[in-house]
Coordinates of C-alpha atoms in Angstrom, one line a residue:
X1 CA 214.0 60.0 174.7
X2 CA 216.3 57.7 173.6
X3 CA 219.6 58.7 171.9
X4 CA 220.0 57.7 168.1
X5 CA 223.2 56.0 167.3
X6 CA 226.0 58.2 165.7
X7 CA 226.5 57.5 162.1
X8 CA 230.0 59.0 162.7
X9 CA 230.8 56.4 164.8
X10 CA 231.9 53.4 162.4
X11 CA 231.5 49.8 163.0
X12 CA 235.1 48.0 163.3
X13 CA 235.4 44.6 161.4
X14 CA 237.8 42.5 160.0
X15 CA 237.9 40.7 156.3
X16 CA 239.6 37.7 155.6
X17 CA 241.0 36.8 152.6
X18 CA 240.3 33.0 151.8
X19 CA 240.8 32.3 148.6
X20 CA 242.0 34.4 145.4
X21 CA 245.3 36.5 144.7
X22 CA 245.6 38.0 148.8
X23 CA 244.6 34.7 150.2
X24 CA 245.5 34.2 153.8
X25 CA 245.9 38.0 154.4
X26 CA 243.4 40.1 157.3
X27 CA 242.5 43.5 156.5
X28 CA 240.8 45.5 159.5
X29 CA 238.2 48.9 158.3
X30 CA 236.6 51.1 161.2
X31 CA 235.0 53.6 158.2
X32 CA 231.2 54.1 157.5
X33 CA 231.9 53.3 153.9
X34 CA 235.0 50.8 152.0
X35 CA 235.2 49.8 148.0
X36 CA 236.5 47.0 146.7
X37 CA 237.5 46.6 143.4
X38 CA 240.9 45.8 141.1
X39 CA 241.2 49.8 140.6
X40 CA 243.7 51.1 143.3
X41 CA 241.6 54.0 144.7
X42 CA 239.8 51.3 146.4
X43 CA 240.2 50.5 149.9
X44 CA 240.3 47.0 149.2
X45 CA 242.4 46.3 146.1
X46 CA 242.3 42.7 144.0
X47 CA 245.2 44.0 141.7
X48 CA 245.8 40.5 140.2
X49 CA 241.7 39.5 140.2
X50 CA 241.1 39.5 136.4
X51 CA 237.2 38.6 137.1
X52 CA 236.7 41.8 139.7
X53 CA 235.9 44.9 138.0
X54 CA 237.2 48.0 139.0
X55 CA 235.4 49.2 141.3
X56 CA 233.3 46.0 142.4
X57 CA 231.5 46.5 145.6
X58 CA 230.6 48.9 148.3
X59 CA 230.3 47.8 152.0
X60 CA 228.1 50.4 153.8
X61 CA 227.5 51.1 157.9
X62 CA 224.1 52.9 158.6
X63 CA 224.4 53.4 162.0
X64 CA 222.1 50.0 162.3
X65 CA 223.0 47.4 159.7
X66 CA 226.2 46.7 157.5
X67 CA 225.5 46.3 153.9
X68 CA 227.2 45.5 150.6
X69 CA 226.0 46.9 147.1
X70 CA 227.1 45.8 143.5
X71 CA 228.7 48.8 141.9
X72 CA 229.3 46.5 138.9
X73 CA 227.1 45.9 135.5
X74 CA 228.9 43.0 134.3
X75 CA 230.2 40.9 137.1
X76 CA 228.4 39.1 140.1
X77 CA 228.2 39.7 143.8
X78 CA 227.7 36.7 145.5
X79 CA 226.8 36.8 149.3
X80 CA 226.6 33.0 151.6
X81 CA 226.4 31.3 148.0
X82 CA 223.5 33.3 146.6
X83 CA 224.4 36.1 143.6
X84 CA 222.8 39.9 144.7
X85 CA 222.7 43.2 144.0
X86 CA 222.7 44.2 148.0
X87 CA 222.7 42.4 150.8
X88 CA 222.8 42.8 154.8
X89 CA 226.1 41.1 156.6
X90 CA 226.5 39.3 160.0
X91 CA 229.7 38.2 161.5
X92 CA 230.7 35.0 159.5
X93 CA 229.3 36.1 155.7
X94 CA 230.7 34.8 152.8
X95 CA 231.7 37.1 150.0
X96 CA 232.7 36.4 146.7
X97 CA 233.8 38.7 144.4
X98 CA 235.2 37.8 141.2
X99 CA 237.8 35.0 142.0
X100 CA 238.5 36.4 145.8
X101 CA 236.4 34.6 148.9
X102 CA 236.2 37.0 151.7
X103 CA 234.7 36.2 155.1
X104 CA 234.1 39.2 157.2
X105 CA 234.4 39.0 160.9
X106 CA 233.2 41.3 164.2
X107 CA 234.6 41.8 167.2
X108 CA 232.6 41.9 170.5
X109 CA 232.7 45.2 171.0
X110 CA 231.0 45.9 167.1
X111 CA 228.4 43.0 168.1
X112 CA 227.3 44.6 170.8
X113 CA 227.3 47.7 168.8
X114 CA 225.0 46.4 166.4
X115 CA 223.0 44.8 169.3
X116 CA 222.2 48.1 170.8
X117 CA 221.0 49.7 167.2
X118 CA 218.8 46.9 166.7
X119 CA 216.5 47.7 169.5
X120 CA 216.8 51.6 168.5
X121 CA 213.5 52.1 167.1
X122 CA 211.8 55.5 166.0
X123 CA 209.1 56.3 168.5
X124 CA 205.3 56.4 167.3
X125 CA 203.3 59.7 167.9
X126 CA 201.1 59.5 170.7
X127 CA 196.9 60.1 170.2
X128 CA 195.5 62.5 171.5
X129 CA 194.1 62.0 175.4
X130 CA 190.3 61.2 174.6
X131 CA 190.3 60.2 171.2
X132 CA 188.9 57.7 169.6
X133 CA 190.6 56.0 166.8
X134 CA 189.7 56.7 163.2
X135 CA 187.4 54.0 161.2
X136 CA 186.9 54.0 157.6
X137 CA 184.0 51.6 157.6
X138 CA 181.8 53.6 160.1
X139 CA 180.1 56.8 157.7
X140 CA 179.3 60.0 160.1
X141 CA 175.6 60.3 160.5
X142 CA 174.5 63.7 161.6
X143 CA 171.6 63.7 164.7
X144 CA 169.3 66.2 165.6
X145 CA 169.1 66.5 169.0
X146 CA 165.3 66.9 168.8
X147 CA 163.4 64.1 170.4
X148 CA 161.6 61.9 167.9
X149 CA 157.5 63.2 168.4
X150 CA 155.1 60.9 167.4
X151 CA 153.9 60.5 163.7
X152 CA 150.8 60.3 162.5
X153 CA 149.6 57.3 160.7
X154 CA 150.7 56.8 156.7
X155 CA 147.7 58.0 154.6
X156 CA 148.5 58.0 150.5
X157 CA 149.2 61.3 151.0
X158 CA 151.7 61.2 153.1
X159 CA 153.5 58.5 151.2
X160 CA 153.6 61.0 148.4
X161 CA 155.0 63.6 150.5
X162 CA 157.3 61.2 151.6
X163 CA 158.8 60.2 148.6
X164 CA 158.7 63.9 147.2
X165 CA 160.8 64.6 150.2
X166 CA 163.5 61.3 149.8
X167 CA 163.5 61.9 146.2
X168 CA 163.8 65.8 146.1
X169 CA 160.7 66.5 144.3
X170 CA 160.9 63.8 141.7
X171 CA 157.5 62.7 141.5
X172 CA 156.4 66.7 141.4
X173 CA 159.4 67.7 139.3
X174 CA 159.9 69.8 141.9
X175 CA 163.5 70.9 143.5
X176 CA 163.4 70.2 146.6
X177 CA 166.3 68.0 148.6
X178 CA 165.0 68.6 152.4
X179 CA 163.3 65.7 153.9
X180 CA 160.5 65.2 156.7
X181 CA 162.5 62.4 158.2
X182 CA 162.9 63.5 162.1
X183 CA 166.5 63.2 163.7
X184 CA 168.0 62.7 159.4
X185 CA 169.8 65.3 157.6
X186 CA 169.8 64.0 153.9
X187 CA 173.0 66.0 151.6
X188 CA 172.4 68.2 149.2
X189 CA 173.2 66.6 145.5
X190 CA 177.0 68.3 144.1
X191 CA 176.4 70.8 140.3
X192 CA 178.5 69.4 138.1
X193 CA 181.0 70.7 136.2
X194 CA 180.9 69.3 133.2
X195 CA 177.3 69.6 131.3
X196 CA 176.2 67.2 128.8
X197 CA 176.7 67.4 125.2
X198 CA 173.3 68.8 123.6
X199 CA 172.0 66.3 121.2
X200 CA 171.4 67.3 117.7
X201 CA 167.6 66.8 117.0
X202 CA 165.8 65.1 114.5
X203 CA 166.1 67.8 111.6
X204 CA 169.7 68.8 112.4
X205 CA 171.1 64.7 112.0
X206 CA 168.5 64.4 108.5
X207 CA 169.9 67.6 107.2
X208 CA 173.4 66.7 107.4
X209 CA 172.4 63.4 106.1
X210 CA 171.2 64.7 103.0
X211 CA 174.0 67.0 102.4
X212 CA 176.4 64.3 102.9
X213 CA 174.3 62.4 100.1
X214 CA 174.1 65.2 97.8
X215 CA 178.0 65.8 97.9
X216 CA 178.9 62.6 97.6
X217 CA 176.5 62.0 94.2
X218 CA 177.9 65.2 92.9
X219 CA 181.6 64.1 93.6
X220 CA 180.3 60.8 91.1
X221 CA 178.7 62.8 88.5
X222 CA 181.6 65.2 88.1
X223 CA 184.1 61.6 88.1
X224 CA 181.9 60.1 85.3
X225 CA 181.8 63.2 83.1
X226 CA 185.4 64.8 83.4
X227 CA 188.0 63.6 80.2
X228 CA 190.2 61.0 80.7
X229 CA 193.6 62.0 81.5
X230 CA 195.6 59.7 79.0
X231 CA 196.1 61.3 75.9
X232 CA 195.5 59.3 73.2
X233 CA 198.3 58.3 71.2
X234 CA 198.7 60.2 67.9
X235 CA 199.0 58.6 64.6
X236 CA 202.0 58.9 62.5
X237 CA 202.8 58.2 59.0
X238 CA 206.1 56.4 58.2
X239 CA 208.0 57.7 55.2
X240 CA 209.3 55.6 52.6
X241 CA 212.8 55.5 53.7
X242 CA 211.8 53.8 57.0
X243 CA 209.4 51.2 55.6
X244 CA 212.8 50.1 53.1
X245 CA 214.2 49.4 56.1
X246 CA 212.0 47.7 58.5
X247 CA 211.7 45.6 55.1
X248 CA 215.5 44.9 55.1
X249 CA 216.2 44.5 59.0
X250 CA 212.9 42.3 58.2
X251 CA 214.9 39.9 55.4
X252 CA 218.2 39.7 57.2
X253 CA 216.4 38.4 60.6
X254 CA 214.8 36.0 57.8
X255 CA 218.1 35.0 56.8
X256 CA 219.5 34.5 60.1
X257 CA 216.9 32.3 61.0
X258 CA 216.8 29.5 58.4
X259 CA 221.2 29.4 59.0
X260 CA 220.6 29.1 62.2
X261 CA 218.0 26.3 61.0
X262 CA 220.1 24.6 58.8
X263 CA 222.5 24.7 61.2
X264 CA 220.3 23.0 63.8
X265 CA 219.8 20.1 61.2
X266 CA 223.2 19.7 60.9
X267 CA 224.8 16.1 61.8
X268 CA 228.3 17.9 63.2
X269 CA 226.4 20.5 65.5
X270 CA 224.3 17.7 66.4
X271 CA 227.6 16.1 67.3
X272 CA 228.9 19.3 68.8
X273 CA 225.9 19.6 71.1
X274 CA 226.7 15.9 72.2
X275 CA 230.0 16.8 73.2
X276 CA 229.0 19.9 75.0
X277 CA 226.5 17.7 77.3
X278 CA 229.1 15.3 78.1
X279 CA 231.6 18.1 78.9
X280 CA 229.3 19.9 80.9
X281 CA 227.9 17.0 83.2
X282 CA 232.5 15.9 83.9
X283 CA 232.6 19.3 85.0
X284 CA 229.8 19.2 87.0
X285 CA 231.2 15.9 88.4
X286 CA 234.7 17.4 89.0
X287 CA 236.0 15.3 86.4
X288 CA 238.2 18.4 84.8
X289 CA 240.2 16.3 82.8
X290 CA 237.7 14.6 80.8
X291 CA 235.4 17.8 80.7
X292 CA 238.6 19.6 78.9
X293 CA 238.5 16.8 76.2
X294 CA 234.5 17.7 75.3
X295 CA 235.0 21.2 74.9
X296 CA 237.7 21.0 72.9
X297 CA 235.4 19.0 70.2
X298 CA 233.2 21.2 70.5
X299 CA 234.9 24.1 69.8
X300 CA 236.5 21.9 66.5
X301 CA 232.9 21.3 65.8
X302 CA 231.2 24.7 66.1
X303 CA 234.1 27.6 67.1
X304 CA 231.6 30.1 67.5
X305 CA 230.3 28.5 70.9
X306 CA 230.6 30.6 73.7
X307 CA 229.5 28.7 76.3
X308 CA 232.1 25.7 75.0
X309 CA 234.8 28.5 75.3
X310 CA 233.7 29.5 78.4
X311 CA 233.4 26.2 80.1
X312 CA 236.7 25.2 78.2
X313 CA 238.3 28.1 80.1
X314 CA 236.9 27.2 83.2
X315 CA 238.3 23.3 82.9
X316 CA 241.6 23.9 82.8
X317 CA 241.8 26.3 85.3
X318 CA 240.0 23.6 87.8
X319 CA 242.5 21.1 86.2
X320 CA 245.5 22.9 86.9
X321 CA 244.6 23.6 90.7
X322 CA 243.7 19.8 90.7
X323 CA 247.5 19.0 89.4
X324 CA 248.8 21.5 92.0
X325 CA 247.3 19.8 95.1
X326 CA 248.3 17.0 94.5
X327 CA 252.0 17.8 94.0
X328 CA 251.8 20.1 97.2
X329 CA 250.0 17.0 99.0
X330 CA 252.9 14.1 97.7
X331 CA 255.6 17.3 99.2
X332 CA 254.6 17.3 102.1
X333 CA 254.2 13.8 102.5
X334 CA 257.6 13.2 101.5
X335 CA 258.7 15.7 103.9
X336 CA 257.2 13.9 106.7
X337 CA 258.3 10.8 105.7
X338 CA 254.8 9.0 105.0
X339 CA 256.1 6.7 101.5
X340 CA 253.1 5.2 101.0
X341 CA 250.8 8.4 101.0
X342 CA 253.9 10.5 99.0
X343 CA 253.5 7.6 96.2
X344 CA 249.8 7.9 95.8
X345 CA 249.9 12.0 95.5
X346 CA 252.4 11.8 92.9
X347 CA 250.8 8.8 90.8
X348 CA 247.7 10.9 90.9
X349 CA 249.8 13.6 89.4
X350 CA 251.2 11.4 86.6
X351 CA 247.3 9.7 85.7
X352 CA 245.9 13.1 85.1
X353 CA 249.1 14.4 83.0
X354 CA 249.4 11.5 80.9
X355 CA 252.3 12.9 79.4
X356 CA 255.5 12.0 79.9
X357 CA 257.1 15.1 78.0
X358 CA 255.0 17.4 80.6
X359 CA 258.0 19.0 83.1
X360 CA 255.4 18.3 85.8
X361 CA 254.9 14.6 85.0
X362 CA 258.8 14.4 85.2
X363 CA 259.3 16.1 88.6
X364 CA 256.3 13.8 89.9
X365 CA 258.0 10.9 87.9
X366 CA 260.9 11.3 89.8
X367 CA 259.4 12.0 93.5
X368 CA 257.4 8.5 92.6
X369 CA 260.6 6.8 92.3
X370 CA 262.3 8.2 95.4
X371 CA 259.3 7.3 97.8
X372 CA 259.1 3.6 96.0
X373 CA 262.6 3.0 97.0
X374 CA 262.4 5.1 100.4
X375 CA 259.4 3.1 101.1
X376 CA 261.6 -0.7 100.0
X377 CA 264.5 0.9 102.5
X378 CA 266.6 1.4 99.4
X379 CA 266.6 4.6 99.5

């Protein structure tokens, strides 16, 4: 027998760092089992690898091969420029893990250690002296040892006999499973388990039929002749009181109606309606300025208009930002210095105000004039 190598016994090899954090550094292991990860119970520690995880990788001795396993879910293990999960390793692999190259490294002493468990192999039990080997192809066929005697010649009713004998009594409806056949043994047929289902006969499947009918017309009949489930709706007489005032509500909607009519016809809600187009489709444009100005006629027009107030509201509001930018814009282009731009901003400003008593047109009146004569080299 040949003696099985020690798992006790660990492999001695050497890993060098080649690029990454410890590059240029040699670390020798003689253990069955090392990590490698950023975490510091690790026998191999990337402390400043921020792509190792950590605890990254396992190098393993079996007592025949040295392999390395991925203990991390999110980041690779690459092995002689291919990414694995495991892998075995020879004397000169590659190892990347994270930002770190290793190459590991035997001495001569481990290769021939690894030499001699490669040509360990686990022995193969021996046959039995004299037996033949099994083959599933060749069906056991079971031989009398009676000589074949001679037959007499086929008549038709031996042919019968014959096939009452191959078929078990078929043709006589007769139970019988030996056979005439000399030197043959023909098995006995297995009882099954499981019995068929007994099918329902002819008078069973019509009766059920007809019940099935019957139930099914009755179900219909009863549907047809039950009540309806909505209750009718009961009649109710109104009193006088009521009717007076479904005739007045009736009148004053009448009323409300041929003003609003009237109103319709009218040449300034025409007008007003004109306005409120106009102001609308400025809005719409971003002209906030301009869309003010309609509203405000409409509103002189017709000062019940909600929408007009609405929209009114709405313009100004949009107006006001508009103003704001601008000035905040011409700021800090005067801060940095860019005249021409500062100019613009301001004269912006001073178009949409159009008022020369407004504090804000003064202040952007003013800036104007600074960046004019900043931008002459007056200033």
């Amino acid at each position: 027998m040949s003696a099985a190598p020690n798992l006790k016994d660990a492999l001695k090899y050497r890993i060098k760092v080649e690029r990454g954090p410890l590059a240029g550094q040699t670390f020798n292991f003689e253990q069955t089992t090392i990590h490698i990860g950023r975490g510091t119970e690790n026998d191999l520690v990337l402390t400043n690898d921020l792509k190792a995880s950590r605890q990254h990788a396992e190098i393993r001795w079996d007592g025949f091969e040295l392999h390395i396993v991925n203990l991390s879910k999110k980041n690779f293990l690459g092995v002689n420029g291919q990414q694995v999960q495991s892998a075995k390793l020879d004397s000169g692999a590659i190892i990347l893990i994270g930002e770190s190259e290793f190459i590991i490294e035997f001495d001569q002493e481990s290769k021939t250690q690894i030499r001699d468990s490669e040509k360990l192999t686990p022995p193969t039990p021996a046959s039995p002296v004299g037996a033949t080997p099994y083959d599933s192809n060749v069906l056991p066929v079971h031989i009398n040892s009676n000589p074949i005697q001679y037959q007499p010649p086929i008549t038709p009713a031996s042919v019968h006999d014959f096939s009452n004998a191959v078929l078990g009594g078929a043709i006589s409806n007769q139970s019988n499973y030996s056979t005439n056949i000399p030197g043959a043994q023909i098995a006995q047929p297995m009882k099954s388990r499981f019995r068929p289902r007994p099918r329902a006969s002819g008078k069973e499947s019509g009766r059920f039929g007809f019940y099935v009918v019957v139930a099914i017309l009755g179900f219909g009949f009863w549907w047809l002749m039950s009540p309806s489930n909505t209750k009718k709706k009961e009649l109710t007489y109104r009193s006088t009181e009521q009717i007076e005032q479904e005739i007045q509500a009736s009148r004053e909607e009448l009323k409300e109606f041929e003003a609003r009519k009237e109103k319709l016809d009218n040449i300034q809600f025409k007008r007003a309606q004109e306005n409120y187009i106009r102001g609308f489709r400025d809005y719409k444009q971003g002209n906030y300025g301009r869309a003010r100005e309609s509203f405000q006629v409409v509103l002189n027009l017709d000062p019940g208009n909600e929408l007009a107030k609405r929209y009114y509201h709405l313009s100004k509001v949009k107006f006001d930002e508009l103003v704001k930018f601008h000035m905040l814009q011409g700021n800090r282009y005067r801060e940095k210095k860019n005249w021409r731009m500062c100019k613009a901003s301001y004269f912006n400003v001073m178009t949409m105000l159009n008022n020369n008593q407004d504090p804000v047109f003064k202040e952007a009146k003013q800036y104007y004039d600074q960046c004019s004569l900043a931008e002459e080299g007056r200033f």
